PDB file of C-alpha atoms in Angstrom:
ATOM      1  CA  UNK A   1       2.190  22.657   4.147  1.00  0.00           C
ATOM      2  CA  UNK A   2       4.564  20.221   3.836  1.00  0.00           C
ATOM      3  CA  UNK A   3       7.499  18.924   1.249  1.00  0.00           C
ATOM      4  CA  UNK A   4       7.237  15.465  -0.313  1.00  0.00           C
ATOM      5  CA  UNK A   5      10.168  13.362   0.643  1.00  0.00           C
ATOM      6  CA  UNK A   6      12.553  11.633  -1.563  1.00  0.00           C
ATOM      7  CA  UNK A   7      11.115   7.823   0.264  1.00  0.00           C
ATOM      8  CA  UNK A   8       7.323   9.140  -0.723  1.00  0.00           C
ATOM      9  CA  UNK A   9       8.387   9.543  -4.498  1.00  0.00           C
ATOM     10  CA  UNK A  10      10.103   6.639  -4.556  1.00  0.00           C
ATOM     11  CA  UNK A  11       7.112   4.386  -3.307  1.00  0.00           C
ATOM     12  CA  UNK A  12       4.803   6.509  -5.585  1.00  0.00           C
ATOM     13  CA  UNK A  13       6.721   5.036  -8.482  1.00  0.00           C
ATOM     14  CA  UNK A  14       7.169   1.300  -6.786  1.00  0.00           C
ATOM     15  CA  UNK A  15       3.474   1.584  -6.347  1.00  0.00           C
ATOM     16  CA  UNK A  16       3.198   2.506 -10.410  1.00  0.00           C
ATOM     17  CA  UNK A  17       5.457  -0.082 -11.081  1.00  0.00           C
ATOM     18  CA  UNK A  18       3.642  -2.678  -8.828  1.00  0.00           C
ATOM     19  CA  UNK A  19       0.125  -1.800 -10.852  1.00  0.00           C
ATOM     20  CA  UNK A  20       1.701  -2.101 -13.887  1.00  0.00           C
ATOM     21  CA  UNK A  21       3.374  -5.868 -13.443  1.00  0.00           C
ATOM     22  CA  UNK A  22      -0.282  -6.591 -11.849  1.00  0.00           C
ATOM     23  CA  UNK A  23      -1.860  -5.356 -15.428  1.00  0.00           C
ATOM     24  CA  UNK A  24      -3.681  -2.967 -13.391  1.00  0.00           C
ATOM     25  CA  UNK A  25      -5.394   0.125 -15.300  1.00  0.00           C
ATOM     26  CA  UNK A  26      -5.252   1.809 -11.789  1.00  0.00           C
ATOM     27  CA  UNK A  27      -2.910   2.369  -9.330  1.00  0.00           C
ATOM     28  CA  UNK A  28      -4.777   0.764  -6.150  1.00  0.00           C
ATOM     29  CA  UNK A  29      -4.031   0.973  -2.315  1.00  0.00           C
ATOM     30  CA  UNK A  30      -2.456  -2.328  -2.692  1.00  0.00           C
ATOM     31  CA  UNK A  31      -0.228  -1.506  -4.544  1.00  0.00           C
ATOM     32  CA  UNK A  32       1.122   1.344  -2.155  1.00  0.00           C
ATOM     33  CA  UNK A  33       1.397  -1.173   0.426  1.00  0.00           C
ATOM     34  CA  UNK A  34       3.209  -3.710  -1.619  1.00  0.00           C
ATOM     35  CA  UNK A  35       5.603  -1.208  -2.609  1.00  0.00           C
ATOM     36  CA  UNK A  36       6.218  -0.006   0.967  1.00  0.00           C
ATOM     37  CA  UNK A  37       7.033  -3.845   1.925  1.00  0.00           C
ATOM     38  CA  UNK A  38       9.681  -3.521  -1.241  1.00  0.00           C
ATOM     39  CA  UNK A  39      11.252  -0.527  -0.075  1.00  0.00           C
ATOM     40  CA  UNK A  40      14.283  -1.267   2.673  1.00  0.00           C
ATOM     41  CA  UNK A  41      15.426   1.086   4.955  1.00  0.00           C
ATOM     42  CA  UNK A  42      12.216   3.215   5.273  1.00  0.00           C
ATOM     43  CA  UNK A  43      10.578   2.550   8.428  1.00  0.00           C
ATOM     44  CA  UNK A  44       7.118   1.587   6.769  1.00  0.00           C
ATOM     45  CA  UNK A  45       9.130  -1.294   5.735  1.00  0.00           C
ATOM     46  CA  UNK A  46      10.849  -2.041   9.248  1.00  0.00           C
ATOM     47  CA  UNK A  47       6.806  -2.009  10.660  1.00  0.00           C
ATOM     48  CA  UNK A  48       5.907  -4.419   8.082  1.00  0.00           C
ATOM     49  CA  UNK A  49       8.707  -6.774   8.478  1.00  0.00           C
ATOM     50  CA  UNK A  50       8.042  -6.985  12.299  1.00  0.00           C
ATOM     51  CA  UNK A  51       4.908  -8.356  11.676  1.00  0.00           C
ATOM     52  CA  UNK A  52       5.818 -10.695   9.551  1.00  0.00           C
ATOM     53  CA  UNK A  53       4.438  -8.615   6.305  1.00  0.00           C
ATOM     54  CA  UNK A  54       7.032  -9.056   3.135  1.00  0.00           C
ATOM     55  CA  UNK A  55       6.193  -8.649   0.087  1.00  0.00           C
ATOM     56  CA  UNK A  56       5.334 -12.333  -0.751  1.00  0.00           C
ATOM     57  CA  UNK A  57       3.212 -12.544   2.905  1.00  0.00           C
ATOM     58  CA  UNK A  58       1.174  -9.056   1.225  1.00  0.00           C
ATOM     59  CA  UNK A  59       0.769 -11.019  -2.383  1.00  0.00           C
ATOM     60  CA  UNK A  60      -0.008 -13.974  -0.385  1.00  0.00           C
ATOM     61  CA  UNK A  61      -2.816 -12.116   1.653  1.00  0.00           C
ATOM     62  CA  UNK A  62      -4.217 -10.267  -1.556  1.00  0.00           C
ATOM     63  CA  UNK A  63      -4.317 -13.317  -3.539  1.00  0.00           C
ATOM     64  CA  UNK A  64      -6.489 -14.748  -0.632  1.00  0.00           C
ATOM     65  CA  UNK A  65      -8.748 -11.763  -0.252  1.00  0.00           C
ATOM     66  CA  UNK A  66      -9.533 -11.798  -4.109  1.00  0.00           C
ATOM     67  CA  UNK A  67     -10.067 -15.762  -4.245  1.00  0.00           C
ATOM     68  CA  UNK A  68     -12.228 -14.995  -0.967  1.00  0.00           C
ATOM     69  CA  UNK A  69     -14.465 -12.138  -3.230  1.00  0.00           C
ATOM     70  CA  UNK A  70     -14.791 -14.229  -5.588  1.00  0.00           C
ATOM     71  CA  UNK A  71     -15.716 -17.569  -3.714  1.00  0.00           C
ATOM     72  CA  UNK A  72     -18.630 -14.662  -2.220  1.00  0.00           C
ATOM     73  CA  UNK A  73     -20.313 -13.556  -5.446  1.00  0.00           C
ATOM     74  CA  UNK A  74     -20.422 -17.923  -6.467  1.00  0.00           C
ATOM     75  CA  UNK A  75     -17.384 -17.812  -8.574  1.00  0.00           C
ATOM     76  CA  UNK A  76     -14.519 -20.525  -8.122  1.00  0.00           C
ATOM     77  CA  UNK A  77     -10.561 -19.514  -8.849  1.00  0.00           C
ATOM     78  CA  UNK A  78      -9.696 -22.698  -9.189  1.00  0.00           C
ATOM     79  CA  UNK A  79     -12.140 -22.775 -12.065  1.00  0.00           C
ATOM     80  CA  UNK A  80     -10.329 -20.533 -14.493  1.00  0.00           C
ATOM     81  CA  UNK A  81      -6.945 -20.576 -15.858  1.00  0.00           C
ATOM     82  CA  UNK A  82      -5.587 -17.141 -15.414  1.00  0.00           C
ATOM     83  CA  UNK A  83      -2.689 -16.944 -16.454  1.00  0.00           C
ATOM     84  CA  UNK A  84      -0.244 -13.632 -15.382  1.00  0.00           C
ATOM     85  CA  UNK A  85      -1.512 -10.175 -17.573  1.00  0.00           C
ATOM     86  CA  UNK A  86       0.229  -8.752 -20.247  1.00  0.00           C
ATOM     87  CA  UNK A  87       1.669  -5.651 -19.328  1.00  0.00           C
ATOM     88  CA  UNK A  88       2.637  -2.663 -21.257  1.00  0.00           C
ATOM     89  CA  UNK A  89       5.682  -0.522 -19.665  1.00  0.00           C
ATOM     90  CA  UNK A  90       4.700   2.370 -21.606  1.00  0.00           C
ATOM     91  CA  UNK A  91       0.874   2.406 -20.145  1.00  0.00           C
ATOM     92  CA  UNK A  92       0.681   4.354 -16.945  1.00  0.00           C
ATOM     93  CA  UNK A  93      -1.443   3.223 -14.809  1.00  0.00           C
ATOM     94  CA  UNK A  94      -4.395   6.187 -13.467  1.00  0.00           C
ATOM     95  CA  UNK A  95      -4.404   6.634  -9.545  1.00  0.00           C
ATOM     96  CA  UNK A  96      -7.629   5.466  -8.362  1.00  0.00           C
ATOM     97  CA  UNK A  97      -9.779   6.574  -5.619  1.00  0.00           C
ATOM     98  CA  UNK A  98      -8.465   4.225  -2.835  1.00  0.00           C
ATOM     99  CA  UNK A  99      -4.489   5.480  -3.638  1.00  0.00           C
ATOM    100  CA  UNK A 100      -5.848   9.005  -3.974  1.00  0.00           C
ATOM    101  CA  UNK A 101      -6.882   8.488  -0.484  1.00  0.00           C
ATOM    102  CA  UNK A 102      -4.395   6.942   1.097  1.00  0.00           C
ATOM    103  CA  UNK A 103      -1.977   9.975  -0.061  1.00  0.00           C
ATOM    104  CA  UNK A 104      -4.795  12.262   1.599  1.00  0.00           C
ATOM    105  CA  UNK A 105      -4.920  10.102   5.017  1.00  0.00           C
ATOM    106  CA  UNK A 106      -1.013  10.262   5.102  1.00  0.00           C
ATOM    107  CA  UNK A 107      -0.690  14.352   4.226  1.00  0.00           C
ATOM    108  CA  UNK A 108      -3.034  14.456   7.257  1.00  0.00           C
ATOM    109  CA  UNK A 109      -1.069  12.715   9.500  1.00  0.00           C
ATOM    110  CA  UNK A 110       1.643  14.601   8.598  1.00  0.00           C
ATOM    111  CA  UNK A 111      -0.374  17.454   9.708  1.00  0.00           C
ATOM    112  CA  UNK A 112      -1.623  16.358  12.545  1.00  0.00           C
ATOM    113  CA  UNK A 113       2.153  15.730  13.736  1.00  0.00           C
ATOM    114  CA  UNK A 114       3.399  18.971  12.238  1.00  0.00           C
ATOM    115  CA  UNK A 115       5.981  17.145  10.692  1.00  0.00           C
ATOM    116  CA  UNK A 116       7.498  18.526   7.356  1.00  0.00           C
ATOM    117  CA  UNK A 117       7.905  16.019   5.091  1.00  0.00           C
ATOM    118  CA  UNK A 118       5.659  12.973   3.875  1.00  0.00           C
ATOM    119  CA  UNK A 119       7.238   9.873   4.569  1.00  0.00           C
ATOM    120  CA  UNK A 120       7.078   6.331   3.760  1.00  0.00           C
ATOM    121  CA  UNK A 121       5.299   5.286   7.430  1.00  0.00           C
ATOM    122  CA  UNK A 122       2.791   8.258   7.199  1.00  0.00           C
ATOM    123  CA  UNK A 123       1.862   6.613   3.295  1.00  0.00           C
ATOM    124  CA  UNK A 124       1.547   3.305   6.333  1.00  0.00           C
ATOM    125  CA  UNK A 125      -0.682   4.842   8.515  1.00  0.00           C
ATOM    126  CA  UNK A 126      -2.406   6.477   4.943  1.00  0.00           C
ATOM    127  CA  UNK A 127      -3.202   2.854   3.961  1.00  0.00           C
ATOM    128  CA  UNK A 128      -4.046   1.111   7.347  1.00  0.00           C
ATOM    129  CA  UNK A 129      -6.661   3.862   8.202  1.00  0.00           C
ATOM    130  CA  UNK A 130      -9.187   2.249   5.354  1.00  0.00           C
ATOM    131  CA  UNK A 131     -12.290   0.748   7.181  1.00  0.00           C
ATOM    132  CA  UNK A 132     -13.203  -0.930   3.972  1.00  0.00           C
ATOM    133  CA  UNK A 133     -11.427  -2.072   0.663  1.00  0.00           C
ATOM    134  CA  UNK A 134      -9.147  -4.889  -0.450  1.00  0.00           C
ATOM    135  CA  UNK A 135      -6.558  -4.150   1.827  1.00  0.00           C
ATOM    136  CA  UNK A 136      -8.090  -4.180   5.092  1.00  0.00           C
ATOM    137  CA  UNK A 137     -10.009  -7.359   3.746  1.00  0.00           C
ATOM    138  CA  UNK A 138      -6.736  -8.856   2.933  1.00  0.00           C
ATOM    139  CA  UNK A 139      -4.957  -7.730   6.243  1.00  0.00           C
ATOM    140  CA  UNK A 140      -8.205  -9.423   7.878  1.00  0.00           C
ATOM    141  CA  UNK A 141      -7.813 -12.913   6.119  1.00  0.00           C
ATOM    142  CA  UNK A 142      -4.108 -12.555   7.157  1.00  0.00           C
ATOM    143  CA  UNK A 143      -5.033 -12.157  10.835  1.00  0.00           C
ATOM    144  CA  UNK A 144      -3.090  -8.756  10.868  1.00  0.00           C
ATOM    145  CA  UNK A 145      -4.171  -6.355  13.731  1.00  0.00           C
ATOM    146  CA  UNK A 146      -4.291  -3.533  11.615  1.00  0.00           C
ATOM    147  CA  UNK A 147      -4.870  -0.988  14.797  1.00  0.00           C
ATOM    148  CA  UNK A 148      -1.545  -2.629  16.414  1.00  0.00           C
ATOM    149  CA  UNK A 149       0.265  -1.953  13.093  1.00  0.00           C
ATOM    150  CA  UNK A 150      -0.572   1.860  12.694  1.00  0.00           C
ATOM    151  CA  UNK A 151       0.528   1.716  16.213  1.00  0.00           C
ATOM    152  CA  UNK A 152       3.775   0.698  15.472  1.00  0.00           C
ATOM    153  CA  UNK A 153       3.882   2.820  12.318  1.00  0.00           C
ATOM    154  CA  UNK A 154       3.056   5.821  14.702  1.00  0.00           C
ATOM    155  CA  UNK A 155       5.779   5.069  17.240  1.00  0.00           C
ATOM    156  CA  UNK A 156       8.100   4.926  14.503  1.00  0.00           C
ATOM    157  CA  UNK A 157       7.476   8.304  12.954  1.00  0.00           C
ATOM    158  CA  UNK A 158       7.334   9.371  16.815  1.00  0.00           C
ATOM    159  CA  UNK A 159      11.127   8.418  16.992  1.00  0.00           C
ATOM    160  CA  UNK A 160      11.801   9.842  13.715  1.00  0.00           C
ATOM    161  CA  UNK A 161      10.424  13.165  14.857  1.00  0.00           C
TER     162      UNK A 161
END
């Protein structure tokens, strides 16, 4: 198959760390892509930055997309006061369904280019092929053209090659 590379670890365990600041019993797709737009000098992060994606732009468009969910099912944010979670650095958070499948999507890609190692902007292409969940929602509400993106994620892993 393929070997796991050293930037693939480390955003495994940004990603952890991201779920755990959130308070997060699960380690989400969001939090993959959050850690990818923490991680300089991988080209996931150089794809990000070009369109304008940091970090605080990817909070930004998450915090929209879950005051947007809620706003749909009646509920007001503004209504509560909720204040940041406790966390617990010695809880792990689980990896949910949505990261499981993001590290699927991106071992495929890596198949599919018969490269040999997983690498940040395959775990890129991993999260922006989901059709549905919070990310795409929150790429949405950010205007992102998510298509464009993995575009530019693929050229980059194209020059890699």
């Amino acid at each position: 198959m393929f070997r796991s590379h050293h930037e693939a670890r480390a955003i495994a365990e940004r990603a952890r760390d991201e779920a755990r600041t959130a308070g997060s019993p699960t380690l989400e797709a969001e939090h993959i892509l959050l850690a990818l737009s923490a991680e300089p000098g991988t080209a996931a992060y150089e794809v990000l930055a070009s369109a304008g994606l940091d970090h605080d732009a990817i909070r930004e468009a998450l915090d929209a997309e879950f005051a947007e969910s809620l706003t749909g099912v009646g509920v007001s944010l503004s209504a509560f006061d909720l204040r940041q979670p406790a966390t617990d650095p010695a809880r792990t958070p689980r990896w949910s369904q949505s990261a499981k499948l993001v590290f699927q999507r991106a071992a495929n890609a890596v198949a599919r280019r018969r490269d040999r190692r997983l690498e940040a902007a395959h775990l890129l292409v991993g999260v922006l092929d989901a059709r549905v969940g919070t990310v795409p929602r929150a790429l949405a509400l950010a205007g992102v053209d998510r298509d464009g993106l993995t575009g530019r994620a693929e050229a980059a892993l194209a020059q890699r090659g």
